[in-house]
Amino acid sequence: MVKKDGLKLNAWFASGEPWVWMNAAAVGISIAAVVGLLLLIAARGFAHFWPASVAQLDVEFPNGVSGVLLGEIADRESLSANQYLESTGQTTEALEPEQAVVERWLIKTGNRRVAPPDFRWVATHYIQAIDYPENALVLERMEWGNAYGFLEAVYQDGELSSEGEGAWSDLENRLKRSVGLRVEIHALESGELNGINYALERLRLERRSLDRRGTVDDATREARLSALAEEENLLLASFQDAESRLRSLEESLARDSIRISTSSGQELEVSLSEILRAWRPNSMSTPQKASHYLRSLWIFLSEPPREANTEGGIFPAIFGTVMMVMLMSVLVTPFGVIAALYLREYAKQGAFVRLIRIAVNNLAGVPSIVYGVFGLGFFVYFLGGNLDALFFPDALPAPTFGTPGMLWASLTLALLTVPVVVVSTEEGLTRIPRSIREGSLALGATKAETLFKVVLPMASPSILTGVILAVARAAGEVAPLMLVGVVKLAPSLPLDGNFPFVHLERKFMHLGFHIYDVGFQSPNVEAARPLVFATALLLVILIIFLNLTAIMLRNRLERRYRGVEA
Amino acid sequence: MAVTVRLSKMPMRRRLVNTLTRVVVALGGAGVIAAIVLIFVYLLWVVAPIFSATNIETGLAYDLPAGDTLLVTTNETDEVGLRITRSGDATFFGVSSGRSSGFSSDLKNTEQANASVSDRSISLGRTLERVIEVAGHTGLYAAVDTDGAVTMLQASYPVAFDDDVRVIQPSLDYVFEDDWLEVEASGALDVYYGDFEVRIAKIDRRSLTIHQYRDAEPGFALELPRRGRLQLDTDYKRVLFGPRGQWLYLLGVDGTVEILDIARPTAPKSIYIGRLVPENRTATAVEPLLGRYSLLVSDDAGLVTQWFVVRDEFGYQFKSARRFELDTPAVRLVPEPRRKGFGAIDAAGHIHLFYTTSQRSLASADLVTEDVVFASIAPRSDLMLTAARDGTVQSYHLDNEHPEISWSTLWSKVWYEGYSEPVYSWQSSSADNDFEPKFSLTPLLFGTLKGAFYAMVFAVPVAIMGAIYTAYFMAPSMRRLVKPGIEIMAALPTVILGFLAGLWLAPIIEANLSSVLSIILVMPVGVMVCAWLWSRIPDGITRRFDGWYGLMVLPVLLLTIWIAFAIGPWLETQFFGGDSKAWFLENWGLSYDQRNALVVGLAMGLAVIPTIFSIAEDAIYGVPTHLVNGSLALGATPWQTLIRVVMLTASPGIFSAIMIGLGRAVGETMIVLMATGNTPVMDLNIFEGMRTFAANIAVELPESEVSSTHYRILFLTALVLFLITFAFNTLAEIVRQQLRNRYGNL
């Protein structure tokens, strides 16, 4: 290396050593960005489910007003005195003398209906005392978000059941009962009632089809119509029966109620039909918190969203994403593999192959939104519109396939990910030594037999790599999906118990779009933000897992062929 | 002699499979090209109609009962026509059949109206002076009888199904219960109906009277009017309501115009007096354009001009925004009912079609009949009806789907109604029906390039320098980790980057602007200082760490960021007077949005860094080692070798990396959507947002009506995006193929 003793600054610059450091810094920035982003998402995403302590703050404002706030500390930040005054629109009286930096906390106080807003910033120098009362209660409610307060009494059918100390264990027992009831209600709604509705809709369509087509003679038509009417009556009867059972379950759920007092001294009556969960974080031990954490995580993964997607789980989004990428893999794999086979095994290397390569590269480089536009115009309106006119004229003017949906989204993304599969498969095919193919041909196998029995099995890991990478790409893609089938809230899953079980025409939810929608379109961004981080974390884990699998697969492949090539 | 493999001996099945495989595989290969061609062709196919030519074709002549026509019009679907004559007879006729039978008509309130009903026509029972279209409400007509009484009529065309046959049963109804209003109109008058209020303005030479009927509900009687009167200085022969009934245009005999503010109809106020035509010319026809913001004026020299009110520092001005030239003066102007286009009938018997926004002269055709006394364009602008003096009605088919677009409307400044000067503007829709859509692609192109530019400013140096270090200096064991590590970032969904940029980074940057800006200075200086200190350490120690600088520099980077945030508040008070955002606004005129180009540049830069990094790294790493070794052997330092040999050889690869990165930045959707305000402004200001092609498509396409002009323009922007990236990618690919050849030769 360069001699350093007595080196002048100029010479040091001329040696290029500082520029090497600058280049190293560029790598450092990239590494720091990747690691930092992942850590940020992980920290925020994982932290969301941990039951936060509930703090009771005695606050006294400079204008003499004082009060008590009960809630979770959601965020902390420090601002310069100027920024603080500007953002809150206050005068210097709001500060302590000589104060240059203001630290403030974001308190999630919940109780959105009785004491909005549910989030508020409090500067720490207003806080006189902080306490973590053992019996502070958190209620997760069906509507209006969390409630914070102290349990006063438990009622059954309006009669006092317990009060004071014993109330908490009483409430816990009653919550167990309501969980059971809720499971029954859910089964009834999504199973029986949903099935009856679906059957009724099919009857309606069949009747329309009878009315519309002149091909059936009057007698058979009448017979069929009366059969339909009979069937409909049966369905309606069972519908009413199921509905009355539902109503009685709901009444039974609303049997119990509790009374809580909030930090502002208000008394609040809450029916147990409103309460999903209740816990007292300040008196929980670490194992209890851990079990609460796992329960919350499970609810997040397994339940549908509530409250305009800002609460509850993301199960439909996970389901939609998985089903969409599976369908897409089925579509993209044959196309991509065949194209790669053509390029490597069949085509004469020349202008045409170069053209195909340019096409593949361009397919990879065309912005995803352009695929979305193409998918909407060609698949949805053109293909879908024509399919409707041919096969589903009874439902018109309500479109069946002529509207964005699962099938079109999968097709669009299949087109988008073709290059990934082509490139990866080609790479695998290149690695297979010529001698192996020639050996097969020499033994009398035809070219097709060589392909199926020798080449493809050997290339299968690289095909798999390609498909995994394609899946990873598709799982994270949002822009085209916004046009061809993703919605913020899908009423039903694309897979259910109603014939024909797979409903490819339905719209679906998607993890990536969920992030966009909840983070940017939601009415209460502050409340939704932790949920968005959790969703983002899930998506990132999924995609990194897929990519790492692909990389590992590729590395193993490399090692395997090193032996063959030698 | 070559050995012949006699395939004929193979079993049929094997041969078949072999051939079939070949065919399927070849089809698959062609399928890739087919896919990309299909995308291009389909986009083009959707876009093409906006540039197709306009046609006028002569349609049917209708044999209607003789009469002096005051109105001909059609229903929404161009199936049923309606004609009203001076004798007060209203006749419905089938537009495609040309016959006036086959409808059963009915006039409600028959007894009160004292009208008789026949199977094909209705009589209003009065001799009419004229029939005019009601301002503020399409599809309503006001009839004025010879005694100066006015009524408002609405034609409705309910559809019924009789034995699966679609039957339209048109009817003509009075809008309000007390049908004829005795307003004693002796001169000209105009009627406005909107926001539950009817206004009737009549002008008799110099005296103007305005009747205001409030709480007007269709089907009920009108209450007694409030009256406003005004004595004017000059004679006027015509009166027209302006937009939303808030103005009155008064037209004089000699081409003078006066505009009154009638926000309070009982106290009209003059706001502008001027002329519509030069002194030596006369106006041959004046008609309001849809929405009544503009007046169209034709003069005897063959000029048609569009005028609208512009409000500037001198108050209200009536400006002539654009002109259309005709060989023969127009005698009749026919505005389109739903768009800002119009037809003109000239003295020589020709029809011309024009569109104002795009200033296009669309088509011309010869009139079949002479002496046209009335003309109208159908609601969907696909049919024109003319009535001659002898009572014959003639139709013309107009093939005029997308007149609002021309090449210059898309890319140049356009003078829109109510604007004081021509501007670039993208504003595709509004709640108003009489809204003038503004389809300039320039702000979107500008936004696209602006976003890509700021992303590249951040990404190119970091990615290329990182690639240089990784490929050329980095220890192999570290490279094996770093390269896939950064490449994984390419797989990170952009929706997550966008979400972090919009909800996490943007507020941080807003709160710590001076700290963030100071990083640009502090970080390189910090790295330099670190390098200098490192060079003071004896060689024996440092040599062991060669190739690990990338990792060792991390604490330095974090330290510099910490320093930047620590000195931020001090900088803020020292240089920016305590508020950097206000300082930038005052001194440099830069306003600050929370979600701005800086945030987008960082987030989108992060998204394209892996792409550029990976390709550039491959190119540098692929430079043959004998070149490097040769250079080093000749005594060049590693840095000299890098700059003079390696970079030179790898430059095409680096170029192609930048091209591909640029292609990605141009088409990125989610980051821009989430990290900017998506306002289509044209300002390079880094602290303001923008709207890009991609984000615009994502926002507007789901709401756009299929096959409308808006829909096709959005497809056009997709096509433009496709072509831009196609150009970048093809260029990159060609360069790369050449590079491959060059390395092959070395």
PDB file of C-alpha atoms in Angstrom, chain A residues 1-4 6-9 12-34 37-38 40-41 44 79-80 82-83 86 211-212 335 338-339 341-342 346 352 354-363 365-371 373-374 376-378 381-382 415 418 422 444-449 451-452 472 476-479 482-483 512 515-516 519-520 525 529 532-533 536 539-540 543-544 547-548 551, chain B residues 10 14 17-18 21-22 24-26 28-33 35-36 38-39 42-43 45 164 461-462 465-466 468-470 473-474 478 482 484-486 488-489 491-500 502-504 511-512 523-524 527-528 530-532 534-539 542-543 546 549-554 557 578-579 595 606 609 637 639 642 667 669-670 673-674 694 697-698 701-702 706 711 715 718 721-722 725-726 729-730 733-734 736-737:
ATOM      1  CA  MET A   1       0.000   0.000   0.000  1.00  0.00           C
ATOM      2  CA  VAL A   2       0.950   3.643  -0.043  1.00  0.00           C
ATOM      3  CA  LYS A   3       3.577   4.847   2.339  1.00  0.00           C
ATOM      4  CA  LYS A   4       1.940   7.000   4.931  1.00  0.00           C
ATOM      5  CA  GLY A   6       5.008  12.365   6.102  1.00  0.00           C
ATOM      6  CA  LEU A   7       2.259  12.182   3.524  1.00  0.00           C
ATOM      7  CA  LYS A   8       0.722  15.500   2.540  1.00  0.00           C
ATOM      8  CA  LEU A   9      -3.028  15.936   2.289  1.00  0.00           C
ATOM      9  CA  TRP A  12      -3.353  11.451   0.284  1.00  0.00           C
ATOM     10  CA  PHE A  13      -6.184  12.585  -1.947  1.00  0.00           C
ATOM     11  CA  ALA A  14      -4.238  11.602  -5.039  1.00  0.00           C
ATOM     12  CA  SER A  15      -3.779   8.114  -3.670  1.00  0.00           C
ATOM     13  CA  GLY A  16      -7.519   7.664  -3.977  1.00  0.00           C
ATOM     14  CA  GLU A  17      -7.787   6.340  -0.444  1.00  0.00           C
ATOM     15  CA  PRO A  18     -10.523   8.857   0.619  1.00  0.00           C
ATOM     16  CA  TRP A  19     -12.596   7.906  -2.407  1.00  0.00           C
ATOM     17  CA  VAL A  20     -12.352   4.279  -1.500  1.00  0.00           C
ATOM     18  CA  TRP A  21     -13.776   5.259   1.850  1.00  0.00           C
ATOM     19  CA  MET A  22     -16.549   7.222   0.185  1.00  0.00           C
ATOM     20  CA  ASN A  23     -17.423   4.170  -1.893  1.00  0.00           C
ATOM     21  CA  ALA A  24     -17.385   2.090   1.234  1.00  0.00           C
ATOM     22  CA  ALA A  25     -19.744   4.619   2.795  1.00  0.00           C
ATOM     23  CA  ALA A  26     -22.155   4.102  -0.109  1.00  0.00           C
ATOM     24  CA  VAL A  27     -22.231   0.390   0.627  1.00  0.00           C
ATOM     25  CA  GLY A  28     -22.621   1.263   4.285  1.00  0.00           C
ATOM     26  CA  ILE A  29     -25.635   3.454   3.510  1.00  0.00           C
ATOM     27  CA  SER A  30     -27.262   0.667   1.525  1.00  0.00           C
ATOM     28  CA  ILE A  31     -26.642  -1.888   4.255  1.00  0.00           C
ATOM     29  CA  ALA A  32     -27.805   0.492   6.946  1.00  0.00           C
ATOM     30  CA  ALA A  33     -30.961   1.266   4.972  1.00  0.00           C
ATOM     31  CA  VAL A  34     -31.845  -2.408   4.484  1.00  0.00           C
ATOM     32  CA  LEU A  37     -35.849  -0.646   7.587  1.00  0.00           C
ATOM     33  CA  LEU A  38     -36.231  -4.270   8.577  1.00  0.00           C
ATOM     34  CA  LEU A  40     -37.922  -0.617  12.241  1.00  0.00           C
ATOM     35  CA  ILE A  41     -40.723  -2.707  10.800  1.00  0.00           C
ATOM     36  CA  ARG A  44     -42.972  -1.654  15.491  1.00  0.00           C
ATOM     37  CA  LEU A  79     -39.258  18.927  19.963  1.00  0.00           C
ATOM     38  CA  SER A  80     -37.527  22.218  20.113  1.00  0.00           C
ATOM     39  CA  ASN A  82     -40.268  26.682  18.828  1.00  0.00           C
ATOM     40  CA  GLN A  83     -41.641  23.690  16.995  1.00  0.00           C
ATOM     41  CA  GLU A  86     -45.908  26.275  16.449  1.00  0.00           C
ATOM     42  CA  ASP A 211     -88.089 -16.217 -18.258  1.00  0.00           C
ATOM     43  CA  ARG A 212     -85.557 -15.120 -20.774  1.00  0.00           C
ATOM     44  CA  PHE A 335     -45.782 -20.451 -19.802  1.00  0.00           C
ATOM     45  CA  ILE A 338     -41.961 -23.456 -22.074  1.00  0.00           C
ATOM     46  CA  ALA A 339     -40.627 -20.097 -23.170  1.00  0.00           C
ATOM     47  CA  LEU A 341     -37.191 -24.321 -23.055  1.00  0.00           C
ATOM     48  CA  TYR A 342     -37.715 -22.774 -26.434  1.00  0.00           C
ATOM     49  CA  TYR A 346     -35.241 -25.679 -29.380  1.00  0.00           C
ATOM     50  CA  PHE A 352     -35.543 -14.281 -33.444  1.00  0.00           C
ATOM     51  CA  ARG A 354     -32.548 -12.054 -29.628  1.00  0.00           C
ATOM     52  CA  LEU A 355     -35.942 -10.542 -30.225  1.00  0.00           C
ATOM     53  CA  ILE A 356     -37.505 -12.857 -27.651  1.00  0.00           C
ATOM     54  CA  ARG A 357     -34.819 -11.921 -25.173  1.00  0.00           C
ATOM     55  CA  ILE A 358     -35.517  -8.249 -25.707  1.00  0.00           C
ATOM     56  CA  ALA A 359     -39.214  -8.997 -25.233  1.00  0.00           C
ATOM     57  CA  VAL A 360     -38.521 -10.857 -21.983  1.00  0.00           C
ATOM     58  CA  ASN A 361     -36.388  -8.010 -20.695  1.00  0.00           C
ATOM     59  CA  ASN A 362     -39.042  -5.525 -21.605  1.00  0.00           C
ATOM     60  CA  LEU A 363     -41.757  -7.539 -19.947  1.00  0.00           C
ATOM     61  CA  GLY A 365     -39.094  -3.659 -17.158  1.00  0.00           C
ATOM     62  CA  VAL A 366     -42.589  -2.468 -18.051  1.00  0.00           C
ATOM     63  CA  PRO A 367     -44.081  -0.685 -15.020  1.00  0.00           C
ATOM     64  CA  SER A 368     -46.482  -2.856 -13.112  1.00  0.00           C
ATOM     65  CA  ILE A 369     -49.238  -0.261 -13.371  1.00  0.00           C
ATOM     66  CA  VAL A 370     -49.204  -0.719 -17.162  1.00  0.00           C
ATOM     67  CA  TYR A 371     -49.987  -4.405 -16.608  1.00  0.00           C
ATOM     68  CA  VAL A 373     -54.195  -1.019 -17.162  1.00  0.00           C
ATOM     69  CA  PHE A 374     -53.846  -3.796 -19.702  1.00  0.00           C
ATOM     70  CA  LEU A 376     -58.392  -4.002 -16.675  1.00  0.00           C
ATOM     71  CA  GLY A 377     -58.973  -3.233 -20.332  1.00  0.00           C
ATOM     72  CA  PHE A 378     -58.223  -6.587 -21.920  1.00  0.00           C
ATOM     73  CA  TYR A 381     -63.674  -5.502 -19.879  1.00  0.00           C
ATOM     74  CA  PHE A 382     -62.856  -7.353 -23.085  1.00  0.00           C
ATOM     75  CA  LEU A 415     -48.071 -12.032 -17.167  1.00  0.00           C
ATOM     76  CA  VAL A 418     -43.273 -14.498 -16.664  1.00  0.00           C
ATOM     77  CA  VAL A 422     -38.045 -17.540 -17.823  1.00  0.00           C
ATOM     78  CA  GLY A 444     -32.067 -43.577 -28.581  1.00  0.00           C
ATOM     79  CA  ALA A 445     -34.355 -41.232 -26.698  1.00  0.00           C
ATOM     80  CA  THR A 446     -36.187 -38.673 -28.775  1.00  0.00           C
ATOM     81  CA  LYS A 447     -35.682 -35.009 -28.070  1.00  0.00           C
ATOM     82  CA  ALA A 448     -38.968 -34.845 -26.197  1.00  0.00           C
ATOM     83  CA  GLU A 449     -38.061 -37.845 -24.093  1.00  0.00           C
ATOM     84  CA  LEU A 451     -36.544 -33.191 -22.285  1.00  0.00           C
ATOM     85  CA  PHE A 452     -39.057 -34.856 -20.014  1.00  0.00           C
ATOM     86  CA  ALA A 472     -42.479 -13.219  -3.893  1.00  0.00           C
ATOM     87  CA  GLY A 476     -45.692  -7.635  -2.867  1.00  0.00           C
ATOM     88  CA  GLU A 477     -47.219  -6.079  -5.975  1.00  0.00           C
ATOM     89  CA  VAL A 478     -50.077  -3.683  -5.333  1.00  0.00           C
ATOM     90  CA  ALA A 479     -50.456  -1.131  -8.110  1.00  0.00           C
ATOM     91  CA  MET A 482     -55.815  -2.005  -7.398  1.00  0.00           C
ATOM     92  CA  LEU A 483     -57.194  -2.030 -10.918  1.00  0.00           C
ATOM     93  CA  GLY A 512     -50.113  -5.029   0.276  1.00  0.00           C
ATOM     94  CA  ILE A 515     -51.276  -1.604   4.037  1.00  0.00           C
ATOM     95  CA  TYR A 516     -52.032   1.155   1.548  1.00  0.00           C
ATOM     96  CA  GLY A 519     -52.383   3.495   6.280  1.00  0.00           C
ATOM     97  CA  PHE A 520     -53.684   6.119   3.896  1.00  0.00           C
ATOM     98  CA  VAL A 525     -54.705   6.753  10.967  1.00  0.00           C
ATOM     99  CA  ARG A 529     -50.817   2.648  12.379  1.00  0.00           C
ATOM    100  CA  VAL A 532     -50.231  -1.390   9.446  1.00  0.00           C
ATOM    101  CA  PHE A 533     -46.784  -2.031  10.861  1.00  0.00           C
ATOM    102  CA  ALA A 536     -46.121  -4.823   6.807  1.00  0.00           C
ATOM    103  CA  LEU A 539     -45.609  -9.241   4.335  1.00  0.00           C
ATOM    104  CA  VAL A 540     -41.890  -8.567   4.727  1.00  0.00           C
ATOM    105  CA  ILE A 543     -41.281 -12.123   1.059  1.00  0.00           C
ATOM    106  CA  ILE A 544     -37.870 -12.408   2.677  1.00  0.00           C
ATOM    107  CA  ASN A 547     -36.423 -14.971  -1.364  1.00  0.00           C
ATOM    108  CA  LEU A 548     -34.095 -16.698   1.077  1.00  0.00           C
ATOM    109  CA  ILE A 551     -31.380 -18.152  -2.824  1.00  0.00           C
TER     110      ILE A 551
ATOM    111  CA  MET B  10     -40.245 -45.310 -33.966  1.00  0.00           C
ATOM    112  CA  ARG B  14     -43.282 -41.470 -29.507  1.00  0.00           C
ATOM    113  CA  VAL B  17     -45.141 -36.781 -28.589  1.00  0.00           C
ATOM    114  CA  ASN B  18     -41.893 -35.542 -30.025  1.00  0.00           C
ATOM    115  CA  THR B  21     -43.567 -31.090 -27.792  1.00  0.00           C
ATOM    116  CA  ARG B  22     -41.680 -29.197 -30.432  1.00  0.00           C
ATOM    117  CA  VAL B  24     -45.928 -26.522 -28.030  1.00  0.00           C
ATOM    118  CA  VAL B  25     -42.493 -25.273 -27.031  1.00  0.00           C
ATOM    119  CA  ALA B  26     -42.155 -23.164 -30.153  1.00  0.00           C
ATOM    120  CA  GLY B  28     -44.522 -20.900 -25.939  1.00  0.00           C
ATOM    121  CA  GLY B  29     -41.477 -19.052 -27.217  1.00  0.00           C
ATOM    122  CA  ALA B  30     -43.558 -17.070 -29.631  1.00  0.00           C
ATOM    123  CA  GLY B  31     -46.037 -16.499 -26.804  1.00  0.00           C
ATOM    124  CA  VAL B  32     -43.595 -14.206 -25.024  1.00  0.00           C
ATOM    125  CA  ILE B  33     -43.373 -11.963 -28.049  1.00  0.00           C
ATOM    126  CA  ALA B  35     -47.652 -11.103 -24.963  1.00  0.00           C
ATOM    127  CA  ILE B  36     -45.635  -7.946 -25.328  1.00  0.00           C
ATOM    128  CA  LEU B  38     -50.580  -7.828 -27.379  1.00  0.00           C
ATOM    129  CA  ILE B  39     -50.040  -5.340 -24.552  1.00  0.00           C
ATOM    130  CA  TYR B  42     -54.299  -3.460 -27.091  1.00  0.00           C
ATOM    131  CA  LEU B  43     -53.255  -0.179 -25.487  1.00  0.00           C
ATOM    132  CA  TRP B  45     -56.340  -0.027 -29.929  1.00  0.00           C
ATOM    133  CA  ASP B 164     -90.406  -8.475 -24.170  1.00  0.00           C
ATOM    134  CA  PRO B 461     -24.225   7.907  -6.601  1.00  0.00           C
ATOM    135  CA  VAL B 462     -25.017   5.518  -3.767  1.00  0.00           C
ATOM    136  CA  MET B 465     -20.264   3.846  -5.652  1.00  0.00           C
ATOM    137  CA  GLY B 466     -21.539   0.933  -3.629  1.00  0.00           C
ATOM    138  CA  ILE B 468     -17.612  -0.128  -7.213  1.00  0.00           C
ATOM    139  CA  TYR B 469     -16.661  -0.903  -3.663  1.00  0.00           C
ATOM    140  CA  THR B 470     -18.430  -4.236  -3.559  1.00  0.00           C
ATOM    141  CA  PHE B 473     -12.458  -3.569  -3.044  1.00  0.00           C
ATOM    142  CA  MET B 474     -14.645  -5.712  -0.853  1.00  0.00           C
ATOM    143  CA  MET B 478     -18.236 -10.010   2.870  1.00  0.00           C
ATOM    144  CA  VAL B 482     -23.652  -7.976   0.977  1.00  0.00           C
ATOM    145  CA  PRO B 484     -27.712 -10.851  -1.885  1.00  0.00           C
ATOM    146  CA  GLY B 485     -28.484  -8.646   1.105  1.00  0.00           C
ATOM    147  CA  ILE B 486     -28.899  -5.564  -1.042  1.00  0.00           C
ATOM    148  CA  ILE B 488     -33.250  -8.675  -1.264  1.00  0.00           C
ATOM    149  CA  MET B 489     -34.117  -5.039  -0.904  1.00  0.00           C
ATOM    150  CA  ALA B 491     -37.855  -7.690  -3.472  1.00  0.00           C
ATOM    151  CA  LEU B 492     -39.138  -5.472  -0.668  1.00  0.00           C
ATOM    152  CA  PRO B 493     -42.653  -4.449  -1.698  1.00  0.00           C
ATOM    153  CA  THR B 494     -42.768  -0.813  -2.701  1.00  0.00           C
ATOM    154  CA  VAL B 495     -46.016  -0.425  -0.815  1.00  0.00           C
ATOM    155  CA  ILE B 496     -44.011  -0.887   2.385  1.00  0.00           C
ATOM    156  CA  LEU B 497     -41.413   1.663   1.302  1.00  0.00           C
ATOM    157  CA  GLY B 498     -44.218   4.047   0.405  1.00  0.00           C
ATOM    158  CA  PHE B 499     -45.963   3.514   3.699  1.00  0.00           C
ATOM    159  CA  LEU B 500     -42.782   4.131   5.678  1.00  0.00           C
ATOM    160  CA  GLY B 502     -45.404   8.687   3.914  1.00  0.00           C
ATOM    161  CA  LEU B 503     -46.218   7.916   7.520  1.00  0.00           C
ATOM    162  CA  TRP B 504     -42.839   7.603   9.204  1.00  0.00           C
ATOM    163  CA  ALA B 511     -39.865  18.166  12.077  1.00  0.00           C
ATOM    164  CA  ASN B 512     -36.087  18.050  11.518  1.00  0.00           C
ATOM    165  CA  MET B 523     -21.843  12.693   6.349  1.00  0.00           C
ATOM    166  CA  PRO B 524     -19.150  13.061   3.638  1.00  0.00           C
ATOM    167  CA  VAL B 527     -16.325   9.841   6.367  1.00  0.00           C
ATOM    168  CA  MET B 528     -13.363  11.896   5.127  1.00  0.00           C
ATOM    169  CA  CYS B 530     -12.502   8.930   9.474  1.00  0.00           C
ATOM    170  CA  ALA B 531     -10.465   8.046   6.378  1.00  0.00           C
ATOM    171  CA  TRP B 532      -7.791  10.550   7.323  1.00  0.00           C
ATOM    172  CA  TRP B 534      -7.360   5.703   9.427  1.00  0.00           C
ATOM    173  CA  SER B 535      -4.452   6.681   7.198  1.00  0.00           C
ATOM    174  CA  ARG B 536      -2.522   7.770  10.318  1.00  0.00           C
ATOM    175  CA  ILE B 537      -2.673   4.250  11.726  1.00  0.00           C
ATOM    176  CA  PRO B 538       0.353   2.139  10.753  1.00  0.00           C
ATOM    177  CA  ASP B 539      -0.002  -0.085   7.724  1.00  0.00           C
ATOM    178  CA  THR B 542      -4.833  -1.414   8.701  1.00  0.00           C
ATOM    179  CA  ARG B 543      -3.933  -3.921   6.034  1.00  0.00           C
ATOM    180  CA  ASP B 546      -8.709  -4.028   3.749  1.00  0.00           C
ATOM    181  CA  TYR B 549     -14.353  -0.678   5.179  1.00  0.00           C
ATOM    182  CA  GLY B 550     -17.995  -1.066   4.170  1.00  0.00           C
ATOM    183  CA  LEU B 551     -18.767  -2.524   7.565  1.00  0.00           C
ATOM    184  CA  MET B 552     -16.341  -0.354   9.523  1.00  0.00           C
ATOM    185  CA  VAL B 553     -17.869   2.799   8.147  1.00  0.00           C
ATOM    186  CA  LEU B 554     -21.285   1.952   9.637  1.00  0.00           C
ATOM    187  CA  LEU B 557     -22.419   6.893   9.422  1.00  0.00           C
ATOM    188  CA  GLY B 578     -35.762  29.389  14.100  1.00  0.00           C
ATOM    189  CA  ASP B 579     -37.970  28.025  11.326  1.00  0.00           C
ATOM    190  CA  ARG B 595     -45.172  14.747   1.546  1.00  0.00           C
ATOM    191  CA  LEU B 606     -34.046   3.229  -2.036  1.00  0.00           C
ATOM    192  CA  ILE B 609     -30.690   1.310  -5.597  1.00  0.00           C
ATOM    193  CA  THR B 637      -2.398   2.322  -7.839  1.00  0.00           C
ATOM    194  CA  TRP B 639      -7.570   3.607  -7.507  1.00  0.00           C
ATOM    195  CA  LEU B 642     -10.218   1.456 -11.137  1.00  0.00           C
ATOM    196  CA  GLY B 667     -43.062   3.624 -13.590  1.00  0.00           C
ATOM    197  CA  THR B 669     -46.593   3.754  -8.494  1.00  0.00           C
ATOM    198  CA  MET B 670     -47.122   3.004  -4.844  1.00  0.00           C
ATOM    199  CA  LEU B 673     -48.957   7.559  -4.494  1.00  0.00           C
ATOM    200  CA  MET B 674     -48.252   7.347  -0.784  1.00  0.00           C
ATOM    201  CA  ALA B 694     -48.425   5.930 -12.803  1.00  0.00           C
ATOM    202  CA  ILE B 697     -53.623   5.998 -13.462  1.00  0.00           C
ATOM    203  CA  ALA B 698     -53.929   4.294 -10.095  1.00  0.00           C
ATOM    204  CA  LEU B 701     -58.727   4.682 -13.764  1.00  0.00           C
ATOM    205  CA  PRO B 702     -60.989   2.803 -11.343  1.00  0.00           C
ATOM    206  CA  VAL B 706     -65.246   2.875 -19.908  1.00  0.00           C
ATOM    207  CA  TYR B 711     -60.550   6.476 -19.987  1.00  0.00           C
ATOM    208  CA  PHE B 715     -54.720   4.375 -21.501  1.00  0.00           C
ATOM    209  CA  ALA B 718     -50.113   3.941 -19.842  1.00  0.00           C
ATOM    210  CA  LEU B 721     -45.180   4.877 -19.850  1.00  0.00           C
ATOM    211  CA  PHE B 722     -44.874   1.619 -21.759  1.00  0.00           C
ATOM    212  CA  THR B 725     -39.675   2.161 -20.349  1.00  0.00           C
ATOM    213  CA  PHE B 726     -39.541   0.136 -23.550  1.00  0.00           C
ATOM    214  CA  ASN B 729     -34.964  -1.177 -21.452  1.00  0.00           C
ATOM    215  CA  THR B 730     -34.248  -1.918 -25.090  1.00  0.00           C
ATOM    216  CA  GLU B 733     -30.373  -4.528 -23.351  1.00  0.00           C
ATOM    217  CA  ILE B 734     -28.619  -3.623 -26.600  1.00  0.00           C
ATOM    218  CA  ARG B 736     -25.492  -4.993 -22.500  1.00  0.00           C
ATOM    219  CA  GLN B 737     -25.370  -7.395 -25.432  1.00  0.00           C
TER     220      GLN B 737
END
